[in-house]
Each structure stands twice: as C-alpha cells, then as structure tokens.
Amino acid sequence: MTPESADAIEALIQRCLQGDQAAWELIVRQYWRKVFNVAYKFVGRHDEAEDLAQDIFLKIFRSLDTFDRRANFQTWLISISRNLCIDHYRSVRKERETIDRDVDANDLSPQSHDPGPVAALEQQDRVQLLKEAMAALPETLRTAVLLRDIQELSYQEIADRLRLPEGTVKSRINRGRTELARQIRKLRGADFGHKGTMLKRTGAN
C-alpha cells in the first residue's frame, strides 16, 4: 500500500468513526470483492458468501476503533475476515450436528401415545422429509429456520445468538421458510415419480 493510499484509508477510517456513512460505503465498495472471496472459499455458495460478507463488514465496522493505525488495513481486514469465517464454519458445523436430534424431538403432527404401524410410518416419513429438505437449505437460512421453528427462539434471541440485526434475522427466516417449502415440494415430487415408476413396473409383471 502506498503512503498516499494509506493516508486515504486513514482519512476514511477517521470519517467512519465520526459517523460518516458515505466514508464507510467507500470502504465497503473498495474491499467487498476481497472479503467476498474469502467468504466464498469457506462456504462455496454465492448467496451464502454474500450473507457472510455482509456479516463480516458489520463486525469490521464495529471493530474499526480497535485497528492499529501503524498496521496495513487490508491485511487487518482480511485477517478478521478469515477468523470470522472460521468461527462461522465452527458454528454451522455445531448446528448441523444438532439438526437430527432437534428434528427428531419435534412433534411434526399430533399423534396418539400408541400409534398404529401405518401412522408411525407416516410420521417417520414426515420427519425424514423435513430432514432432507432442511439439509438442502443454505447454511445461513437453515440455521435461522432451525432456531425459530424448531428451537422456537424469539427473533431477538436469534439476533443475539447470531449477532445480527433483527431485520436480517427475519429476512433469513422468511427466505428459509420459502426455500424449505420449495425443497419439500421438490422431494415429494421426486418421491411420487419414483413410486409411480415402481407401480408401473409392478403392473407390467
């Protein structure tokens, strides 16, 4: 980084700390691609990388006052991005490990204490369908839906746990529910097609 660009970044940081939104937008535009690339290497999906990059910039903004002005700003920014991506990966892995337990524990529909074999099979099929549909969601959306609809946390509790604005949490939950419904329809369609093929083969014999 040249002295001129270092001075320019220093000026932008100072303006950000003084509440200048335009200065922060300039920093985001200048470094968005670098942060996005770091996020994409971790999650491998464009939509998830965008969500993660937004979260990273939010945390960077909150940490601006801790930046050592003697250091290289880009190096500091990339280092924070990588550390946050590692934290995200660990968090997602932990959430993924709890999905089977949480979904199994959730009563998807009322049932008697002693269901018959057909009812038990239908319940098992619904649980399996939900598991497969949940697994198909992007990590960020799956986590939001899991916390809200399975663990039944409030929006504020989810926002606190994920360290996100409540509006972002609501948006992810809405998008997650929409995508979950789409995945369920897709899985049901595939299952119906498979059963239809089997019936045709059985009838032909």
PDB file of C-alpha atoms in Angstrom:
ATOM      1  CA  MET A   1       0.000   0.000   0.000  1.00  0.00           C
ATOM      2  CA  THR A   2       1.459   3.366  -0.986  1.00  0.00           C
ATOM      3  CA  PRO A   3       1.732   6.208   1.561  1.00  0.00           C
ATOM      4  CA  GLU A   4      -0.966   8.082  -0.365  1.00  0.00           C
ATOM      5  CA  SER A   5      -3.421   5.209  -0.231  1.00  0.00           C
ATOM      6  CA  ALA A   6      -2.559   4.566   3.426  1.00  0.00           C
ATOM      7  CA  ASP A   7      -3.316   8.196   4.167  1.00  0.00           C
ATOM      8  CA  ALA A   8      -6.556   7.934   2.213  1.00  0.00           C
ATOM      9  CA  ILE A   9      -7.651   4.869   4.198  1.00  0.00           C
ATOM     10  CA  GLU A  10      -6.676   6.576   7.427  1.00  0.00           C
ATOM     11  CA  ALA A  11      -8.870   9.527   6.469  1.00  0.00           C
ATOM     12  CA  LEU A  12     -11.786   7.221   5.602  1.00  0.00           C
ATOM     13  CA  ILE A  13     -11.471   5.369   8.901  1.00  0.00           C
ATOM     14  CA  GLN A  14     -11.450   8.631  10.814  1.00  0.00           C
ATOM     15  CA  ARG A  15     -14.558   9.780   8.974  1.00  0.00           C
ATOM     16  CA  CYS A  16     -16.284   6.448   9.736  1.00  0.00           C
ATOM     17  CA  LEU A  17     -15.501   6.811  13.433  1.00  0.00           C
ATOM     18  CA  GLN A  18     -17.113  10.231  13.278  1.00  0.00           C
ATOM     19  CA  GLY A  19     -20.294   8.703  11.868  1.00  0.00           C
ATOM     20  CA  ASP A  20     -19.778   9.413   8.162  1.00  0.00           C
ATOM     21  CA  GLN A  21     -21.853   6.741   6.374  1.00  0.00           C
ATOM     22  CA  ALA A  22     -20.541   7.720   2.939  1.00  0.00           C
ATOM     23  CA  ALA A  23     -16.973   7.005   4.074  1.00  0.00           C
ATOM     24  CA  TRP A  24     -17.978   3.525   5.240  1.00  0.00           C
ATOM     25  CA  GLU A  25     -19.702   2.822   1.926  1.00  0.00           C
ATOM     26  CA  LEU A  26     -16.459   3.713   0.140  1.00  0.00           C
ATOM     27  CA  ILE A  27     -14.546   1.212   2.275  1.00  0.00           C
ATOM     28  CA  VAL A  28     -17.128  -1.499   1.611  1.00  0.00           C
ATOM     29  CA  ARG A  29     -17.017  -0.888  -2.154  1.00  0.00           C
ATOM     30  CA  GLN A  30     -13.227  -0.913  -2.191  1.00  0.00           C
ATOM     31  CA  TYR A  31     -12.831  -4.150  -0.215  1.00  0.00           C
ATOM     32  CA  TRP A  32     -16.077  -6.023  -0.952  1.00  0.00           C
ATOM     33  CA  ARG A  33     -14.586  -8.365  -3.550  1.00  0.00           C
ATOM     34  CA  LYS A  34     -11.659  -9.353  -1.302  1.00  0.00           C
ATOM     35  CA  VAL A  35     -13.911 -10.129   1.661  1.00  0.00           C
ATOM     36  CA  PHE A  36     -16.433 -11.914  -0.559  1.00  0.00           C
ATOM     37  CA  ASN A  37     -13.677 -14.123  -1.999  1.00  0.00           C
ATOM     38  CA  VAL A  38     -12.545 -15.129   1.498  1.00  0.00           C
ATOM     39  CA  ALA A  39     -16.136 -15.984   2.454  1.00  0.00           C
ATOM     40  CA  TYR A  40     -16.747 -17.896  -0.785  1.00  0.00           C
ATOM     41  CA  LYS A  41     -13.725 -20.127  -0.163  1.00  0.00           C
ATOM     42  CA  PHE A  42     -15.308 -21.197   3.122  1.00  0.00           C
ATOM     43  CA  VAL A  43     -18.952 -21.687   2.098  1.00  0.00           C
ATOM     44  CA  GLY A  44     -18.734 -22.423  -1.644  1.00  0.00           C
ATOM     45  CA  ARG A  45     -22.090 -20.789  -2.473  1.00  0.00           C
ATOM     46  CA  HIS A  46     -22.627 -17.321  -3.887  1.00  0.00           C
ATOM     47  CA  ASP A  47     -25.703 -16.458  -1.794  1.00  0.00           C
ATOM     48  CA  GLU A  48     -24.151 -17.708   1.438  1.00  0.00           C
ATOM     49  CA  ALA A  49     -20.903 -15.865   0.692  1.00  0.00           C
ATOM     50  CA  GLU A  50     -22.826 -12.620   0.204  1.00  0.00           C
ATOM     51  CA  ASP A  51     -24.637 -13.049   3.528  1.00  0.00           C
ATOM     52  CA  LEU A  52     -21.398 -13.911   5.283  1.00  0.00           C
ATOM     53  CA  ALA A  53     -19.556 -10.964   3.706  1.00  0.00           C
ATOM     54  CA  GLN A  54     -22.284  -8.605   4.939  1.00  0.00           C
ATOM     55  CA  ASP A  55     -21.927 -10.028   8.447  1.00  0.00           C
ATOM     56  CA  ILE A  56     -18.153  -9.642   8.261  1.00  0.00           C
ATOM     57  CA  PHE A  57     -18.359  -5.996   7.220  1.00  0.00           C
ATOM     58  CA  LEU A  58     -20.797  -5.316  10.044  1.00  0.00           C
ATOM     59  CA  LYS A  59     -18.346  -6.759  12.554  1.00  0.00           C
ATOM     60  CA  ILE A  60     -15.434  -4.902  10.940  1.00  0.00           C
ATOM     61  CA  PHE A  61     -17.363  -1.653  11.247  1.00  0.00           C
ATOM     62  CA  ARG A  62     -17.897  -2.315  14.952  1.00  0.00           C
ATOM     63  CA  SER A  63     -14.160  -3.048  15.361  1.00  0.00           C
ATOM     64  CA  LEU A  64     -12.794  -0.053  13.461  1.00  0.00           C
ATOM     65  CA  ASP A  65     -11.793   1.716  16.655  1.00  0.00           C
ATOM     66  CA  THR A  66      -9.504  -1.226  17.535  1.00  0.00           C
ATOM     67  CA  PHE A  67      -7.492  -1.002  14.290  1.00  0.00           C
ATOM     68  CA  ASP A  68      -3.835  -0.196  14.914  1.00  0.00           C
ATOM     69  CA  ARG A  69      -3.124   2.659  12.512  1.00  0.00           C
ATOM     70  CA  ARG A  70       0.507   1.514  12.173  1.00  0.00           C
ATOM     71  CA  ALA A  71      -0.676  -1.742  10.560  1.00  0.00           C
ATOM     72  CA  ASN A  72      -1.755  -2.438   6.988  1.00  0.00           C
ATOM     73  CA  PHE A  73      -5.532  -2.007   6.828  1.00  0.00           C
ATOM     74  CA  GLN A  74      -6.102  -4.617   4.104  1.00  0.00           C
ATOM     75  CA  THR A  75      -4.048  -7.205   5.986  1.00  0.00           C
ATOM     76  CA  TRP A  76      -6.042  -6.478   9.153  1.00  0.00           C
ATOM     77  CA  LEU A  77      -9.338  -6.670   7.275  1.00  0.00           C
ATOM     78  CA  ILE A  78      -8.510  -9.997   5.604  1.00  0.00           C
ATOM     79  CA  SER A  79      -7.268 -11.445   8.893  1.00  0.00           C
ATOM     80  CA  ILE A  80     -10.544 -10.542  10.612  1.00  0.00           C
ATOM     81  CA  SER A  81     -12.497 -11.940   7.646  1.00  0.00           C
ATOM     82  CA  ARG A  82     -10.719 -15.291   7.863  1.00  0.00           C
ATOM     83  CA  ASN A  83     -11.157 -15.528  11.632  1.00  0.00           C
ATOM     84  CA  LEU A  84     -14.874 -14.752  11.344  1.00  0.00           C
ATOM     85  CA  CYS A  85     -15.248 -17.329   8.558  1.00  0.00           C
ATOM     86  CA  ILE A  86     -13.605 -19.934  10.789  1.00  0.00           C
ATOM     87  CA  ASP A  87     -15.994 -19.011  13.605  1.00  0.00           C
ATOM     88  CA  HIS A  88     -18.900 -19.277  11.156  1.00  0.00           C
ATOM     89  CA  TYR A  89     -17.732 -22.697   9.957  1.00  0.00           C
ATOM     90  CA  ARG A  90     -17.484 -23.983  13.526  1.00  0.00           C
ATOM     91  CA  SER A  91     -20.901 -22.590  14.384  1.00  0.00           C
ATOM     92  CA  VAL A  92     -22.503 -24.125  11.293  1.00  0.00           C
ATOM     93  CA  ARG A  93     -20.868 -27.485  11.977  1.00  0.00           C
ATOM     94  CA  LYS A  94     -22.210 -27.436  15.531  1.00  0.00           C
ATOM     95  CA  GLU A  95     -25.706 -26.526  14.316  1.00  0.00           C
ATOM     96  CA  ARG A  96     -25.560 -29.291  11.705  1.00  0.00           C
ATOM     97  CA  GLU A  97     -24.675 -31.840  14.377  1.00  0.00           C
ATOM     98  CA  THR A  98     -27.799 -30.877  16.346  1.00  0.00           C
ATOM     99  CA  ILE A  99     -30.248 -30.940  13.425  1.00  0.00           C
ATOM    100  CA  ASP A 100     -31.025 -34.675  13.604  1.00  0.00           C
ATOM    101  CA  ARG A 101     -31.608 -34.564  17.345  1.00  0.00           C
ATOM    102  CA  ASP A 102     -33.724 -31.406  17.239  1.00  0.00           C
ATOM    103  CA  VAL A 103     -35.847 -32.524  14.314  1.00  0.00           C
ATOM    104  CA  ASP A 104     -36.418 -35.967  15.794  1.00  0.00           C
ATOM    105  CA  ALA A 105     -37.509 -34.409  19.080  1.00  0.00           C
ATOM    106  CA  ASN A 106     -40.008 -32.124  17.382  1.00  0.00           C
ATOM    107  CA  ASP A 107     -43.565 -33.415  17.055  1.00  0.00           C
ATOM    108  CA  LEU A 108     -44.407 -32.665  13.457  1.00  0.00           C
ATOM    109  CA  SER A 109     -48.059 -33.610  13.905  1.00  0.00           C
ATOM    110  CA  PRO A 110     -50.324 -34.760  16.734  1.00  0.00           C
ATOM    111  CA  GLN A 111     -50.304 -38.480  17.297  1.00  0.00           C
ATOM    112  CA  SER A 112     -51.620 -40.900  19.878  1.00  0.00           C
ATOM    113  CA  HIS A 113     -49.431 -42.423  22.578  1.00  0.00           C
ATOM    114  CA  ASP A 114     -49.753 -45.793  20.887  1.00  0.00           C
ATOM    115  CA  PRO A 115     -49.950 -45.143  17.135  1.00  0.00           C
ATOM    116  CA  GLY A 116     -50.638 -47.951  14.715  1.00  0.00           C
ATOM    117  CA  PRO A 117     -47.937 -49.119  12.295  1.00  0.00           C
ATOM    118  CA  VAL A 118     -49.294 -47.038   9.380  1.00  0.00           C
ATOM    119  CA  ALA A 119     -49.439 -43.826  11.449  1.00  0.00           C
ATOM    120  CA  ALA A 120     -45.952 -44.477  12.805  1.00  0.00           C
ATOM    121  CA  LEU A 121     -44.602 -44.986   9.288  1.00  0.00           C
ATOM    122  CA  GLU A 122     -46.236 -41.777   8.048  1.00  0.00           C
ATOM    123  CA  GLN A 123     -44.729 -39.863  10.981  1.00  0.00           C
ATOM    124  CA  GLN A 124     -41.307 -41.310  10.218  1.00  0.00           C
ATOM    125  CA  ASP A 125     -41.666 -40.327   6.553  1.00  0.00           C
ATOM    126  CA  ARG A 126     -42.537 -36.733   7.509  1.00  0.00           C
ATOM    127  CA  VAL A 127     -39.533 -36.476   9.807  1.00  0.00           C
ATOM    128  CA  GLN A 128     -37.230 -37.839   7.111  1.00  0.00           C
ATOM    129  CA  LEU A 129     -38.712 -35.477   4.513  1.00  0.00           C
ATOM    130  CA  LEU A 130     -38.112 -32.492   6.774  1.00  0.00           C
ATOM    131  CA  LYS A 131     -34.541 -33.605   7.482  1.00  0.00           C
ATOM    132  CA  GLU A 132     -33.757 -33.878   3.775  1.00  0.00           C
ATOM    133  CA  ALA A 133     -35.418 -30.543   2.980  1.00  0.00           C
ATOM    134  CA  MET A 134     -33.558 -28.807   5.843  1.00  0.00           C
ATOM    135  CA  ALA A 135     -30.244 -30.288   4.696  1.00  0.00           C
ATOM    136  CA  ALA A 136     -30.809 -28.789   1.229  1.00  0.00           C
ATOM    137  CA  LEU A 137     -31.067 -25.234   2.593  1.00  0.00           C
ATOM    138  CA  PRO A 138     -28.082 -22.865   2.569  1.00  0.00           C
ATOM    139  CA  GLU A 139     -26.380 -22.884   5.967  1.00  0.00           C
ATOM    140  CA  THR A 140     -27.435 -19.343   6.901  1.00  0.00           C
ATOM    141  CA  LEU A 141     -31.103 -19.975   6.095  1.00  0.00           C
ATOM    142  CA  ARG A 142     -31.152 -23.404   7.730  1.00  0.00           C
ATOM    143  CA  THR A 143     -29.741 -22.023  10.959  1.00  0.00           C
ATOM    144  CA  ALA A 144     -32.338 -19.234  11.058  1.00  0.00           C
ATOM    145  CA  VAL A 145     -35.254 -21.626  10.431  1.00  0.00           C
ATOM    146  CA  LEU A 146     -33.891 -24.165  12.921  1.00  0.00           C
ATOM    147  CA  LEU A 147     -33.595 -21.592  15.700  1.00  0.00           C
ATOM    148  CA  ARG A 148     -37.035 -20.096  15.037  1.00  0.00           C
ATOM    149  CA  ASP A 149     -39.260 -23.010  14.019  1.00  0.00           C
ATOM    150  CA  ILE A 150     -37.569 -25.963  15.718  1.00  0.00           C
ATOM    151  CA  GLN A 151     -35.987 -24.448  18.831  1.00  0.00           C
ATOM    152  CA  GLU A 152     -38.731 -21.772  18.963  1.00  0.00           C
ATOM    153  CA  LEU A 153     -36.459 -18.883  19.921  1.00  0.00           C
ATOM    154  CA  SER A 154     -37.739 -15.321  19.610  1.00  0.00           C
ATOM    155  CA  TYR A 155     -36.441 -13.033  16.865  1.00  0.00           C
ATOM    156  CA  GLN A 156     -34.474 -11.083  19.456  1.00  0.00           C
ATOM    157  CA  GLU A 157     -32.941 -14.233  20.938  1.00  0.00           C
ATOM    158  CA  ILE A 158     -31.861 -15.360  17.466  1.00  0.00           C
ATOM    159  CA  ALA A 159     -30.448 -11.911  16.691  1.00  0.00           C
ATOM    160  CA  ASP A 160     -28.450 -12.001  19.926  1.00  0.00           C
ATOM    161  CA  ARG A 161     -27.154 -15.518  19.300  1.00  0.00           C
ATOM    162  CA  LEU A 162     -26.124 -14.840  15.691  1.00  0.00           C
ATOM    163  CA  ARG A 163     -25.044 -11.258  16.424  1.00  0.00           C
ATOM    164  CA  LEU A 164     -27.197  -9.932  13.602  1.00  0.00           C
ATOM    165  CA  PRO A 165     -29.768  -7.149  13.298  1.00  0.00           C
ATOM    166  CA  GLU A 166     -33.303  -8.371  13.956  1.00  0.00           C
ATOM    167  CA  GLY A 167     -34.339  -7.306  10.438  1.00  0.00           C
ATOM    168  CA  THR A 168     -31.676  -9.568   8.921  1.00  0.00           C
ATOM    169  CA  VAL A 169     -32.886 -12.455  11.094  1.00  0.00           C
ATOM    170  CA  LYS A 170     -36.493 -12.006   9.954  1.00  0.00           C
ATOM    171  CA  SER A 171     -35.398 -11.823   6.328  1.00  0.00           C
ATOM    172  CA  ARG A 172     -33.415 -15.059   6.610  1.00  0.00           C
ATOM    173  CA  ILE A 173     -36.285 -16.839   8.320  1.00  0.00           C
ATOM    174  CA  ASN A 174     -38.746 -15.771   5.618  1.00  0.00           C
ATOM    175  CA  ARG A 175     -36.355 -16.784   2.842  1.00  0.00           C
ATOM    176  CA  GLY A 176     -35.593 -20.040   4.637  1.00  0.00           C
ATOM    177  CA  ARG A 177     -39.266 -20.954   5.018  1.00  0.00           C
ATOM    178  CA  THR A 178     -39.901 -20.223   1.354  1.00  0.00           C
ATOM    179  CA  GLU A 179     -36.933 -22.336   0.281  1.00  0.00           C
ATOM    180  CA  LEU A 180     -37.885 -25.104   2.727  1.00  0.00           C
ATOM    181  CA  ALA A 181     -41.379 -25.297   1.243  1.00  0.00           C
ATOM    182  CA  ARG A 182     -39.853 -25.443  -2.249  1.00  0.00           C
ATOM    183  CA  GLN A 183     -37.499 -28.251  -1.251  1.00  0.00           C
ATOM    184  CA  ILE A 184     -40.353 -30.232   0.337  1.00  0.00           C
ATOM    185  CA  ARG A 185     -42.422 -29.916  -2.844  1.00  0.00           C
ATOM    186  CA  LYS A 186     -39.400 -30.972  -4.867  1.00  0.00           C
ATOM    187  CA  LEU A 187     -38.725 -34.001  -2.661  1.00  0.00           C
ATOM    188  CA  ARG A 188     -42.376 -35.024  -2.663  1.00  0.00           C
ATOM    189  CA  GLY A 189     -42.471 -34.757  -6.438  1.00  0.00           C
ATOM    190  CA  ALA A 190     -39.349 -36.894  -6.771  1.00  0.00           C
ATOM    191  CA  ASP A 191     -40.766 -39.446  -4.335  1.00  0.00           C
ATOM    192  CA  PHE A 192     -44.091 -39.553  -6.183  1.00  0.00           C
ATOM    193  CA  GLY A 193     -42.307 -40.037  -9.509  1.00  0.00           C
ATOM    194  CA  HIS A 194     -40.220 -42.845  -8.059  1.00  0.00           C
ATOM    195  CA  LYS A 195     -43.293 -44.589  -6.614  1.00  0.00           C
ATOM    196  CA  GLY A 196     -45.162 -44.126  -9.880  1.00  0.00           C
ATOM    197  CA  THR A 197     -42.338 -45.787 -11.791  1.00  0.00           C
ATOM    198  CA  MET A 198     -42.297 -48.690  -9.339  1.00  0.00           C
ATOM    199  CA  LEU A 199     -46.058 -49.146  -9.688  1.00  0.00           C
ATOM    200  CA  LYS A 200     -45.780 -49.241 -13.469  1.00  0.00           C
ATOM    201  CA  ARG A 201     -43.063 -51.847 -13.262  1.00  0.00           C
ATOM    202  CA  THR A 202     -45.117 -53.897 -10.794  1.00  0.00           C
ATOM    203  CA  GLY A 203     -48.190 -53.695 -13.027  1.00  0.00           C
ATOM    204  CA  ALA A 204     -46.197 -54.814 -16.022  1.00  0.00           C
ATOM    205  CA  ASN A 205     -45.107 -58.018 -14.296  1.00  0.00           C
TER     206      ASN A 205
END
